[in-house]
mmCIF file of C-alpha atoms in Angstrom:
data_model
loop_
_atom_site.group_PDB
_atom_site.id
_atom_site.type_symbol
_atom_site.label_atom_id
_atom_site.label_comp_id
_atom_site.label_asym_id
_atom_site.label_seq_id
_atom_site.Cartn_x
_atom_site.Cartn_y
_atom_site.Cartn_z
ATOM 1 C CA MET A 177 -1.811 -1.687 -48.548
ATOM 2 C CA SER A 178 0.129 1.366 -47.371
ATOM 3 C CA LYS A 179 0.805 -0.403 -44.053
ATOM 4 C CA LYS A 180 2.032 -3.514 -45.824
ATOM 5 C CA TRP A 181 4.083 -1.788 -48.501
ATOM 6 C CA SER A 182 5.660 1.592 -47.713
ATOM 7 C CA TRP A 183 5.238 4.362 -50.298
ATOM 8 C CA VAL A 184 8.764 5.616 -49.405
ATOM 9 C CA ASP A 185 10.765 2.373 -49.117
ATOM 10 C CA GLU A 186 8.852 0.168 -51.544
ATOM 11 C CA THR A 187 7.448 2.657 -54.062
ATOM 12 C CA ASN A 188 7.398 0.437 -57.145
ATOM 13 C CA MET A 189 5.848 -2.490 -55.277
ATOM 14 C CA ARG A 190 3.204 -0.195 -53.776
ATOM 15 C CA VAL A 191 2.320 1.299 -57.173
ATOM 16 C CA TRP A 192 1.925 -2.078 -58.883
ATOM 17 C CA ILE A 193 -0.027 -3.595 -56.026
ATOM 18 C CA GLY A 194 -2.273 -0.531 -56.029
ATOM 19 C CA ILE A 195 -2.889 -0.781 -59.793
ATOM 20 C CA ILE A 196 -3.597 -4.559 -59.733
ATOM 21 C CA ALA A 197 -5.828 -4.328 -56.639
ATOM 22 C CA THR A 198 -7.703 -1.300 -58.004
ATOM 23 C CA ILE A 199 -8.461 -2.987 -61.330
ATOM 24 C CA GLY A 200 -9.295 -6.251 -59.535
ATOM 25 C CA TYR A 201 -11.941 -4.862 -57.242
ATOM 26 C CA THR A 202 -13.290 -1.853 -59.187
ATOM 27 C CA ILE A 203 -14.675 -3.667 -62.241
ATOM 28 C CA PRO A 204 -16.561 -6.362 -60.339
ATOM 29 C CA ALA A 205 -17.785 -3.860 -57.796
ATOM 30 C CA VAL A 206 -19.137 -1.416 -60.442
ATOM 31 C CA LEU A 207 -20.803 -4.288 -62.415
ATOM 32 C CA PHE A 208 -22.380 -5.664 -59.196
ATOM 33 C CA ILE A 209 -23.766 -2.211 -58.190
ATOM 34 C CA ASN A 210 -25.080 -1.587 -61.763
ATOM 35 C CA TYR A 211 -26.706 -5.051 -61.790
ATOM 36 C CA ILE A 212 -28.438 -4.361 -58.483
ATOM 37 C CA ASN A 213 -29.570 -0.908 -59.727
ATOM 38 C CA PHE A 214 -30.699 -1.701 -63.265
ATOM 39 C CA ILE A 215 -31.808 -5.323 -63.058
ATOM 40 C CA VAL A 216 -32.867 -6.013 -59.440
ATOM 41 C CA ILE A 217 -34.291 -2.642 -58.448
ATOM 42 C CA ASN A 218 -35.527 -1.325 -61.791
ATOM 43 C CA GLY A 219 -36.539 -4.765 -63.157
ATOM 44 C CA ASN A 220 -34.855 -4.489 -66.588
ATOM 45 C CA ASN A 221 -34.132 -7.520 -68.712
ATOM 46 C CA PRO A 222 -30.838 -9.230 -67.613
ATOM 47 C CA ALA A 223 -30.164 -10.192 -71.247
ATOM 48 C CA ASN A 224 -29.569 -6.561 -72.056
ATOM 49 C CA PHE A 225 -27.109 -5.927 -69.237
ATOM 50 C CA PHE A 226 -24.069 -6.095 -71.559
ATOM 51 C CA LYS A 227 -25.765 -4.566 -74.636
ATOM 52 C CA GLY A 228 -26.372 -1.140 -76.099
ATOM 53 C CA ASN A 229 -26.144 1.907 -73.799
ATOM 54 C CA TYR A 230 -25.448 -0.357 -70.786
ATOM 55 C CA ILE A 231 -21.932 -0.950 -72.130
ATOM 56 C CA TRP A 232 -21.228 2.828 -72.109
ATOM 57 C CA VAL A 233 -22.741 3.254 -68.682
ATOM 58 C CA HIS A 234 -20.576 0.478 -67.260
ATOM 59 C CA PHE A 235 -17.532 2.042 -68.992
ATOM 60 C CA PHE A 236 -18.308 5.489 -67.654
ATOM 61 C CA TYR A 237 -18.650 4.336 -64.056
ATOM 62 C CA ILE A 238 -15.533 2.190 -64.238
ATOM 63 C CA ILE A 239 -13.456 5.056 -65.565
ATOM 64 C CA LEU A 240 -14.941 7.387 -62.986
ATOM 65 C CA SER A 241 -14.060 4.909 -60.216
ATOM 66 C CA PHE A 242 -10.529 4.543 -61.568
ATOM 67 C CA GLY A 243 -10.107 8.329 -61.449
ATOM 68 C CA ILE A 244 -11.283 8.543 -57.842
ATOM 69 C CA SER A 245 -9.016 5.631 -56.845
ATOM 70 C CA ALA A 246 -6.059 7.225 -58.585
ATOM 71 C CA PHE A 247 -6.707 10.437 -56.704
ATOM 72 C CA LEU A 248 -6.887 8.604 -53.323
ATOM 73 C CA HIS A 249 -3.712 6.658 -54.030
ATOM 74 C CA ALA A 250 -1.911 9.879 -55.083
ATOM 75 C CA ARG A 251 -3.148 11.588 -51.899
ATOM 76 C CA SER A 252 -1.824 8.727 -49.829
ATOM 77 C CA PHE A 253 1.518 8.878 -51.559
ATOM 78 C CA MET A 254 1.903 12.618 -51.049
ATOM 79 C CA ILE A 255 1.025 12.446 -47.384
ATOM 80 C CA GLU A 256 3.591 9.713 -46.763
ATOM 81 C CA TRP A 257 6.248 11.369 -48.885
ATOM 82 C CA LYS A 258 5.928 14.725 -47.168
ATOM 83 C CA LYS A 259 6.018 13.051 -43.759
ATOM 84 C CA SER A 260 9.205 11.168 -44.708
ATOM 85 C CA VAL A 261 10.969 14.212 -46.224
ATOM 86 C CA LYS A 262 10.050 16.355 -43.214
ATOM 87 C CA GLN A 263 11.327 13.658 -40.785
ATOM 88 C CA GLU A 264 14.582 13.188 -42.705
ATOM 89 C CA SER A 265 15.196 16.931 -42.951
ATOM 90 C CA THR A 266 14.663 17.311 -39.219
ATOM 91 C CA GLN A 267 17.136 14.489 -38.449
ATOM 92 C CA GLN A 268 19.722 15.984 -40.766
ATOM 93 C CA GLU A 269 19.289 19.406 -39.263
ATOM 94 C CA ILE A 270 19.944 17.986 -35.816
ATOM 95 C CA VAL A 271 23.005 16.159 -37.094
ATOM 96 C CA ALA A 272 24.347 19.271 -38.847
ATOM 97 C CA LYS A 273 23.918 21.484 -35.791
ATOM 98 C CA THR A 274 25.534 18.803 -33.580
ATOM 99 C CA GLU A 275 28.534 18.476 -35.930
ATOM 100 C CA THR A 276 28.892 22.244 -36.134
ATOM 101 C CA ALA A 277 28.907 22.486 -32.332
ATOM 102 C CA LYS A 278 31.568 19.747 -32.148
ATOM 103 C CA PHE A 279 33.707 21.529 -34.766
ATOM 104 C CA GLU A 280 33.548 24.889 -32.969
ATOM 105 C CA SER A 281 34.436 23.106 -29.690
ATOM 106 C CA LEU A 282 37.474 21.562 -31.274
ATOM 107 C CA LYS A 283 38.631 24.879 -32.717
ATOM 108 C CA SER A 284 38.271 26.570 -29.321
ATOM 109 C CA GLN A 285 40.726 24.059 -27.812
ATOM 110 C CA ILE A 286 43.577 25.451 -29.946
ATOM 111 C CA ASP A 287 43.974 28.909 -28.440
ATOM 112 C CA PRO A 288 44.621 27.994 -24.753
ATOM 113 C CA HIS A 289 46.689 24.972 -25.830
ATOM 114 C CA PHE A 290 48.968 27.088 -28.046
ATOM 115 C CA LEU A 291 49.334 29.926 -25.521
ATOM 116 C CA PHE A 292 50.072 27.502 -22.670
ATOM 117 C CA ASN A 293 52.971 25.827 -24.533
ATOM 118 C CA SER A 294 54.333 29.138 -25.851
ATOM 119 C CA LEU A 295 54.447 30.612 -22.353
ATOM 120 C CA ASN A 296 56.317 27.519 -21.160
ATOM 121 C CA VAL A 297 58.984 28.159 -23.839
ATOM 122 C CA LEU A 298 59.118 31.837 -22.908
ATOM 123 C CA THR A 299 59.588 31.011 -19.206
ATOM 124 C CA SER A 300 62.534 28.816 -20.055
ATOM 125 C CA LEU A 301 64.123 31.500 -22.244
ATOM 126 C CA ILE A 302 63.791 34.215 -19.608
ATOM 127 C CA SER A 303 66.050 32.265 -17.266
ATOM 128 C CA GLU A 304 68.445 31.057 -19.945
ATOM 129 C CA ASN A 305 68.747 34.016 -22.337
ATOM 130 C CA PRO A 306 66.809 37.227 -21.544
ATOM 131 C CA SER A 307 67.679 39.017 -24.830
ATOM 132 C CA GLN A 308 66.471 35.959 -26.781
ATOM 133 C CA ALA A 309 63.359 35.976 -24.621
ATOM 134 C CA GLU A 310 62.603 39.528 -25.751
ATOM 135 C CA LYS A 311 62.872 38.592 -29.426
ATOM 136 C CA PHE A 312 60.771 35.535 -28.730
ATOM 137 C CA THR A 313 58.079 37.683 -27.201
ATOM 138 C CA THR A 314 57.939 39.931 -30.292
ATOM 139 C CA LYS A 315 57.624 36.948 -32.640
ATOM 140 C CA LEU A 316 55.083 35.314 -30.321
ATOM 141 C CA SER A 317 52.839 38.387 -30.560
ATOM 142 C CA LYS A 318 52.835 38.117 -34.397
ATOM 143 C CA VAL A 319 52.190 34.399 -34.308
ATOM 144 C CA TYR A 320 49.393 34.724 -31.840
ATOM 145 C CA ARG A 321 47.787 37.479 -33.858
ATOM 146 C CA TYR A 322 47.696 34.963 -36.774
ATOM 147 C CA VAL A 323 46.065 32.403 -34.466
ATOM 148 C CA LEU A 324 43.356 34.869 -33.533
ATOM 149 C CA GLU A 325 42.767 35.801 -37.194
ATOM 150 C CA GLN A 326 42.368 32.182 -38.323
ATOM 151 C CA ARG A 327 40.492 30.719 -35.353
ATOM 152 C CA ASN A 328 36.991 31.231 -36.941
ATOM 153 C CA LYS A 329 37.943 29.786 -40.349
ATOM 154 C CA ASP A 330 37.173 26.205 -41.359
ATOM 155 C CA LEU A 331 39.845 26.048 -44.064
ATOM 156 C CA ILE A 332 42.714 28.323 -45.117
ATOM 157 C CA PRO A 333 45.110 28.253 -48.091
ATOM 158 C CA LEU A 334 48.021 25.952 -47.779
ATOM 159 C CA THR A 335 50.446 28.773 -48.644
ATOM 160 C CA GLU A 336 49.258 30.809 -45.639
ATOM 161 C CA GLU A 337 49.628 27.858 -43.323
ATOM 162 C CA LEU A 338 53.161 27.078 -44.608
ATOM 163 C CA THR A 339 54.174 30.740 -44.061
ATOM 164 C CA PHE A 340 52.861 30.569 -40.544
ATOM 165 C CA ALA A 341 54.638 27.262 -39.972
ATOM 166 C CA LYS A 342 57.963 28.972 -40.992
ATOM 167 C CA THR A 343 57.359 31.678 -38.429
ATOM 168 C CA TYR A 344 56.509 29.099 -35.774
ATOM 169 C CA MET A 345 59.672 27.177 -36.650
ATOM 170 C CA GLU A 346 61.712 30.339 -36.042
ATOM 171 C CA LEU A 347 60.263 30.426 -32.527
ATOM 172 C CA LEU A 348 61.293 26.816 -31.965
ATOM 173 C CA SER A 349 64.739 27.521 -33.375
ATOM 174 C CA MET A 350 65.198 30.348 -30.858
ATOM 175 C CA ARG A 351 64.424 27.883 -28.105
ATOM 176 C CA PHE A 352 66.358 24.789 -29.327
ATOM 177 C CA GLU A 353 68.914 26.362 -31.797
ATOM 178 C CA ASP A 354 70.592 23.629 -33.978
ATOM 179 C CA ALA A 355 68.781 20.823 -32.100
ATOM 180 C CA VAL A 356 65.823 21.222 -34.386
ATOM 181 C CA GLN A 357 66.152 21.101 -38.189
ATOM 182 C CA PHE A 358 63.308 21.903 -40.616
ATOM 183 C CA ASN A 359 62.740 21.137 -44.267
ATOM 184 C CA ILE A 360 59.723 23.068 -45.697
ATOM 185 C CA PRO A 361 58.720 23.620 -49.356
ATOM 186 C CA SER A 362 59.103 27.078 -50.724
ATOM 187 C CA SER A 363 56.191 26.619 -53.147
ATOM 188 C CA VAL A 364 53.066 24.466 -53.567
ATOM 189 C CA SER A 365 51.851 22.515 -56.562
ATOM 190 C CA ASN A 366 48.386 24.032 -56.457
ATOM 191 C CA HIS A 367 47.620 27.393 -54.956
ATOM 192 C CA GLU A 368 43.968 26.323 -54.412
ATOM 193 C CA PHE A 369 44.964 23.682 -51.848
ATOM 194 C CA LYS A 370 43.491 24.276 -48.421
ATOM 195 C CA ILE A 371 43.952 22.722 -44.980
ATOM 196 C CA VAL A 372 42.517 23.057 -41.484
ATOM 197 C CA PRO A 373 43.928 26.181 -39.739
ATOM 198 C CA LEU A 374 46.860 25.689 -37.350
ATOM 199 C CA SER A 375 47.118 21.980 -38.069
ATOM 200 C CA LEU A 376 50.845 22.342 -38.912
ATOM 201 C CA GLN A 377 51.490 24.211 -35.632
ATOM 202 C CA LEU A 378 49.870 21.360 -33.647
ATOM 203 C CA LEU A 379 51.846 18.667 -35.537
ATOM 204 C CA LEU A 380 55.211 20.552 -35.107
ATOM 205 C CA GLU A 381 54.449 21.052 -31.462
ATOM 206 C CA ASN A 382 53.551 17.370 -31.101
ATOM 207 C CA ALA A 383 56.879 16.283 -32.647
ATOM 208 C CA VAL A 384 58.863 18.490 -30.245
ATOM 209 C CA LYS A 385 56.850 17.377 -27.225
ATOM 210 C CA HIS A 386 57.245 13.637 -27.760
ATOM 211 C CA ASN A 387 60.891 13.429 -28.924
ATOM 212 C CA VAL A 388 64.318 14.132 -27.494
ATOM 213 C CA VAL A 389 65.595 17.451 -28.861
ATOM 214 C CA SER A 390 69.364 17.891 -28.410
ATOM 215 C CA SER A 391 72.408 18.737 -30.478
ATOM 216 C CA SER A 392 73.574 15.079 -30.335
ATOM 217 C CA LYS A 393 70.125 13.837 -31.358
ATOM 218 C CA PRO A 394 68.632 16.609 -33.480
ATOM 219 C CA LEU A 395 64.926 16.471 -34.383
ATOM 220 C CA ILE A 396 64.554 16.589 -38.172
ATOM 221 C CA ILE A 397 61.118 17.645 -39.462
ATOM 222 C CA SER A 398 60.199 17.559 -43.144
ATOM 223 C CA ILE A 399 57.038 18.815 -44.838
ATOM 224 C CA TYR A 400 56.180 17.871 -48.398
ATOM 225 C CA GLU A 401 53.262 17.020 -50.704
ATOM 226 C CA GLU A 402 52.328 13.478 -51.711
ATOM 227 C CA ASN A 403 49.217 12.404 -53.681
ATOM 228 C CA ASP A 404 46.964 15.258 -52.557
ATOM 229 C CA TYR A 405 48.135 14.910 -49.006
ATOM 230 C CA LEU A 406 50.514 17.049 -46.984
ATOM 231 C CA VAL A 407 53.004 14.877 -45.170
ATOM 232 C CA ILE A 408 54.635 16.007 -41.931
ATOM 233 C CA GLU A 409 57.508 13.635 -41.149
ATOM 234 C CA ASN A 410 60.005 13.526 -38.246
ATOM 235 C CA ASN A 411 62.593 11.079 -36.952
ATOM 236 C CA VAL A 412 61.679 9.228 -33.726
ATOM 237 C CA ASN A 413 63.760 9.722 -30.565
ATOM 238 C CA PRO A 414 61.072 9.185 -27.913
ATOM 239 C CA LYS A 415 61.348 10.841 -24.515
ATOM 240 C CA GLU A 416 61.366 8.550 -21.481
ATOM 241 C CA ALA A 417 58.781 10.643 -19.656
ATOM 242 C CA ILE A 418 56.758 13.431 -21.230
ATOM 243 C CA GLY A 419 54.172 14.062 -18.541
ATOM 244 C CA LYS A 420 50.458 13.848 -18.842
ATOM 245 C CA SER A 421 49.177 14.457 -22.387
ATOM 246 C CA THR A 422 46.466 17.093 -23.030
ATOM 247 C CA LYS A 423 45.205 14.985 -25.916
ATOM 248 C CA VAL A 424 44.691 18.028 -28.151
ATOM 249 C CA GLY A 425 47.246 17.493 -30.995
ATOM 250 C CA LEU A 426 46.616 14.589 -33.347
ATOM 251 C CA GLN A 427 43.160 13.801 -32.118
ATOM 252 C CA ASN A 428 42.052 17.411 -32.596
ATOM 253 C CA ILE A 429 43.238 17.420 -36.207
ATOM 254 C CA ALA A 430 41.715 13.986 -36.941
ATOM 255 C CA ASP A 431 38.396 15.024 -35.423
ATOM 256 C CA ARG A 432 38.231 18.326 -37.303
ATOM 257 C CA TYR A 433 38.978 16.686 -40.644
ATOM 258 C CA GLY A 434 36.410 13.995 -39.801
ATOM 259 C CA LEU A 435 33.736 16.656 -39.517
ATOM 260 C CA ILE A 436 34.387 18.467 -42.790
ATOM 261 C CA THR A 437 35.574 15.824 -45.251
ATOM 262 C CA GLN A 438 35.429 12.117 -46.063
ATOM 263 C CA LYS A 439 39.163 12.034 -46.455
ATOM 264 C CA SER A 440 40.809 10.843 -43.252
ATOM 265 C CA VAL A 441 44.069 11.819 -41.558
ATOM 266 C CA GLN A 442 46.656 9.025 -41.981
ATOM 267 C CA ILE A 443 49.240 8.237 -39.260
ATOM 268 C CA GLU A 444 52.302 5.981 -39.782
ATOM 269 C CA ASN A 445 54.918 5.105 -37.177
ATOM 270 C CA ASN A 446 57.586 2.512 -37.768
ATOM 271 C CA ASN A 447 59.637 3.502 -34.701
ATOM 272 C CA LYS A 448 62.179 5.218 -36.923
ATOM 273 C CA THR A 449 60.110 7.882 -38.607
ATOM 274 C CA PHE A 450 56.722 9.274 -37.684
ATOM 275 C CA LYS A 451 54.446 10.466 -40.509
ATOM 276 C CA VAL A 452 51.133 12.282 -40.531
ATOM 277 C CA ARG A 453 49.286 12.792 -43.793
ATOM 278 C CA ILE A 454 46.612 15.441 -43.781
ATOM 279 C CA PRO A 455 44.197 15.851 -46.735
ATOM 280 C CA LEU A 456 44.619 18.781 -49.095
ATOM 281 C CA LEU A 457 41.184 20.082 -50.084
ATOM 282 C CA ILE A 458 40.354 22.190 -53.105
ATOM 283 C CA LYS A 459 36.701 22.478 -53.939
ATOM 284 C CA ILE A 460 33.861 23.416 -51.623
ATOM 285 C CA ASN A 461 32.369 19.999 -52.546
ATOM 286 C CA ASP A 462 35.044 18.373 -50.385
ATOM 287 C CA ILE A 463 33.410 19.881 -47.339
ATOM 288 C CA MET A 464 30.463 18.006 -45.945
ATOM 289 C CA TYR A 465 28.070 20.770 -44.871
ATOM 290 C CA GLN A 466 25.196 18.354 -44.382
ATOM 291 C CA GLU A 467 22.677 21.026 -43.399
ATOM 292 C CA ASN A 468 22.998 22.822 -46.717
ATOM 293 C CA ILE A 469 23.051 19.643 -48.719
ATOM 294 C CA GLU A 470 19.991 18.228 -47.021
ATOM 295 C CA ASN A 471 18.113 21.552 -47.249
ATOM 296 C CA SER A 472 18.800 21.470 -50.994
ATOM 297 C CA LYS A 473 17.521 17.877 -51.276
ATOM 298 C CA TYR A 474 14.458 18.841 -49.289
ATOM 299 C CA ALA A 475 13.682 21.789 -51.596
ATOM 300 C CA ARG A 476 14.006 19.573 -54.695
ATOM 301 C CA ALA A 477 11.758 16.928 -53.113
ATOM 302 C CA ILE A 478 9.093 19.489 -52.293
ATOM 303 C CA GLU A 479 9.251 20.856 -55.855
ATOM 304 C CA LYS A 480 8.875 17.325 -57.305
ATOM 305 C CA VAL A 481 5.896 16.552 -55.022
ATOM 306 C CA GLU A 482 4.150 19.789 -56.158
ATOM 307 C CA ARG A 483 4.667 18.837 -59.832
ATOM 308 C CA LEU A 484 3.450 15.308 -59.032
ATOM 309 C CA LYS A 485 0.368 16.730 -57.355
ATOM 310 C CA GLU A 486 -0.423 18.826 -60.409
ATOM 311 C CA PHE A 487 -0.043 15.761 -62.643
ATOM 312 C CA TYR A 488 -2.441 13.633 -60.532
ATOM 313 C CA GLN A 489 -4.980 16.464 -60.449
ATOM 314 C CA SER A 490 -4.827 16.621 -64.262
ATOM 315 C CA LEU A 491 -5.038 12.884 -64.482
ATOM 316 C CA VAL A 492 -8.135 12.728 -62.255
ATOM 317 C CA SER A 493 -9.760 15.480 -64.325
ATOM 318 C CA TYR A 494 -8.936 13.579 -67.516
ATOM 319 C CA CYS A 495 -10.451 10.356 -66.111
ATOM 320 C CA ILE A 496 -13.660 12.205 -65.134
ATOM 321 C CA VAL A 497 -14.181 14.547 -68.045
ATOM 322 C CA ILE A 498 -13.194 12.309 -70.994
ATOM 323 C CA PRO A 499 -15.777 9.597 -70.207
ATOM 324 C CA LEU A 500 -18.364 12.326 -69.751
ATOM 325 C CA LEU A 501 -17.534 13.801 -73.141
ATOM 326 C CA ILE A 502 -17.655 10.338 -74.735
ATOM 327 C CA TYR A 503 -21.082 9.771 -73.242
ATOM 328 C CA ILE A 504 -22.362 13.186 -74.461
ATOM 329 C CA ASN A 505 -20.884 12.603 -77.918
ATOM 330 C CA LEU A 506 -22.450 9.177 -78.381
ATOM 331 C CA GLU A 507 -25.739 10.162 -76.817
ATOM 332 C CA PHE A 508 -26.428 13.362 -78.651
ATOM 333 C CA SER A 509 -24.253 13.464 -81.786
ATOM 334 C CA SER A 510 -23.147 9.892 -82.583
ATOM 335 C CA GLY A 511 -22.667 10.730 -86.271
ATOM 336 C CA PHE A 512 -19.316 12.458 -85.648
ATOM 337 C CA TYR A 513 -16.901 11.128 -83.021
ATOM 338 C CA TRP A 514 -15.412 14.443 -81.905
ATOM 339 C CA PHE A 515 -14.427 13.011 -78.462
ATOM 340 C CA TRP A 516 -11.214 11.627 -80.021
ATOM 341 C CA PHE A 517 -9.672 15.138 -80.237
ATOM 342 C CA PRO A 518 -9.750 15.936 -76.452
ATOM 343 C CA LEU A 519 -8.960 12.280 -75.593
ATOM 344 C CA ILE A 520 -5.831 12.244 -77.761
ATOM 345 C CA PHE A 521 -4.465 15.752 -77.373
ATOM 346 C CA TRP A 522 -5.221 16.015 -73.616
ATOM 347 C CA GLY A 523 -3.689 12.567 -73.241
ATOM 348 C CA ILE A 524 -0.486 13.723 -75.015
ATOM 349 C CA SER A 525 -0.374 16.719 -72.677
ATOM 350 C CA LEU A 526 -0.610 14.376 -69.692
ATOM 351 C CA ILE A 527 2.269 12.266 -71.035
ATOM 352 C CA PHE A 528 4.496 15.306 -71.380
ATOM 353 C CA LYS A 529 3.568 16.505 -67.922
ATOM 354 C CA TYR A 530 4.482 13.070 -66.502
ATOM 355 C CA LEU A 531 7.818 13.166 -68.288
ATOM 356 C CA GLU A 532 8.425 16.577 -66.795
ATOM 357 C CA VAL A 533 7.754 15.235 -63.305
ATOM 358 C CA GLN A 534 10.305 12.468 -63.988
ATOM 359 C CA ASN A 535 12.779 15.088 -65.300
ATOM 360 C CA PHE A 536 12.849 13.415 -68.643
ATOM 361 C CA ASN A 537 13.104 15.172 -72.040
ATOM 362 C CA ILE A 538 12.303 13.232 -75.234
ATOM 363 C CA PHE A 539 15.180 14.869 -77.111
ATOM 364 C CA LEU A 540 17.746 15.403 -74.320
ATOM 365 C CA GLY A 541 17.171 12.359 -72.070
ATOM 366 C CA LYS A 542 16.699 11.897 -68.329
ATOM 367 C CA ASN A 543 18.032 14.445 -65.856
ATOM 368 C CA TRP A 544 19.362 16.562 -68.668
ATOM 369 C CA GLU A 545 19.115 19.796 -66.583
ATOM 370 C CA GLU A 546 21.283 18.337 -63.777
ATOM 371 C CA ARG A 547 23.755 16.992 -66.291
ATOM 372 C CA LYS A 548 24.012 20.389 -68.001
ATOM 373 C CA ILE A 549 24.473 22.172 -64.652
ATOM 374 C CA LYS A 550 27.269 19.743 -63.706
ATOM 375 C CA GLU A 551 28.887 20.274 -67.126
ATOM 376 C CA LEU A 552 28.849 24.094 -66.761
ATOM 377 C CA MET A 553 30.165 23.831 -63.204
ATOM 378 C CA ASN A 554 33.028 21.567 -64.251
ATOM 379 C CA GLN A 555 33.885 24.041 -67.040
ATOM 380 C CA GLU A 556 33.914 26.900 -64.535
ATOM 381 C CA ASN A 557 36.085 24.926 -62.095
ATOM 382 C CA LYS A 558 38.610 24.240 -64.859
ATOM 383 C CA LYS A 559 38.753 27.958 -65.658
#
């Protein structure tokens, strides 16, 4: 049955098939064995096979067989479940480590790319305006220090990145003077907003690289918020030849966001304006650290399997001991049916244990602990 119906993928079907099949073959098998034992071998009267103590003997062995079958089905379920959880956890661990390696590789591209372009600007300034080149070098050292400080971070506050963008704009203004115009917000709507480090620097650099920058055709760059996205917009005056692209700018940003959030980078180009929308992230939940998430799921699954194992052990004990107590009661003290007390109260205990395994509370409902945790977390986030 386990080969035909998977415990993991078709749990309900496997449970019901197991119950029906167990009942279907256990009762006839027990009666057949008892008939061979009591009637054929021991030579008792067949007319008494369903009378007197024989009824209780049949009942005892049927319940005992049900208990053993339940234990074997539970054991099969736990083996398959553990195997499935372990396999899924291993796969997710591989994915998480692969994605982390990709992310670190993408971040490492930024440093040489930024330095290479800045040195090109400095080289041009040295020949055109040596005094300006000296100022540029001073500012460049401050900017590059920021690059080194942020290189190992996954996200940084939007306010910090905007401050850095202003400094970087000053570097570009020293190179292009009035040929480049910038509009940047002086404040943000939410100080908890975060973005990928150095994404603005790459987008500003991308705009300068791909467009004509001159006094007659100034490059106008605007940065503003729009529906939880930061929009970087510039007018389009494409250069006729820009040389071979290093493919670091837009693709780098899109790839990095693709690794840490479900929100995607949006690009719009109508040949008059070029817009890039990058997601503004707030909560840590926006970041898809799959390894931590899957490890948490794995821990919860293991905990549930352990509780389920305890329940099945108690159920098997119940199925074995209760019939034995019934037999002892009826055989030796049939005047007082005391077996009802352990049968009922132990049964109630089993019911509560099963509800606990299913994370159900009679008064608070299903998954009340998770719901309460989420409620408290939401209250904390609002604070």
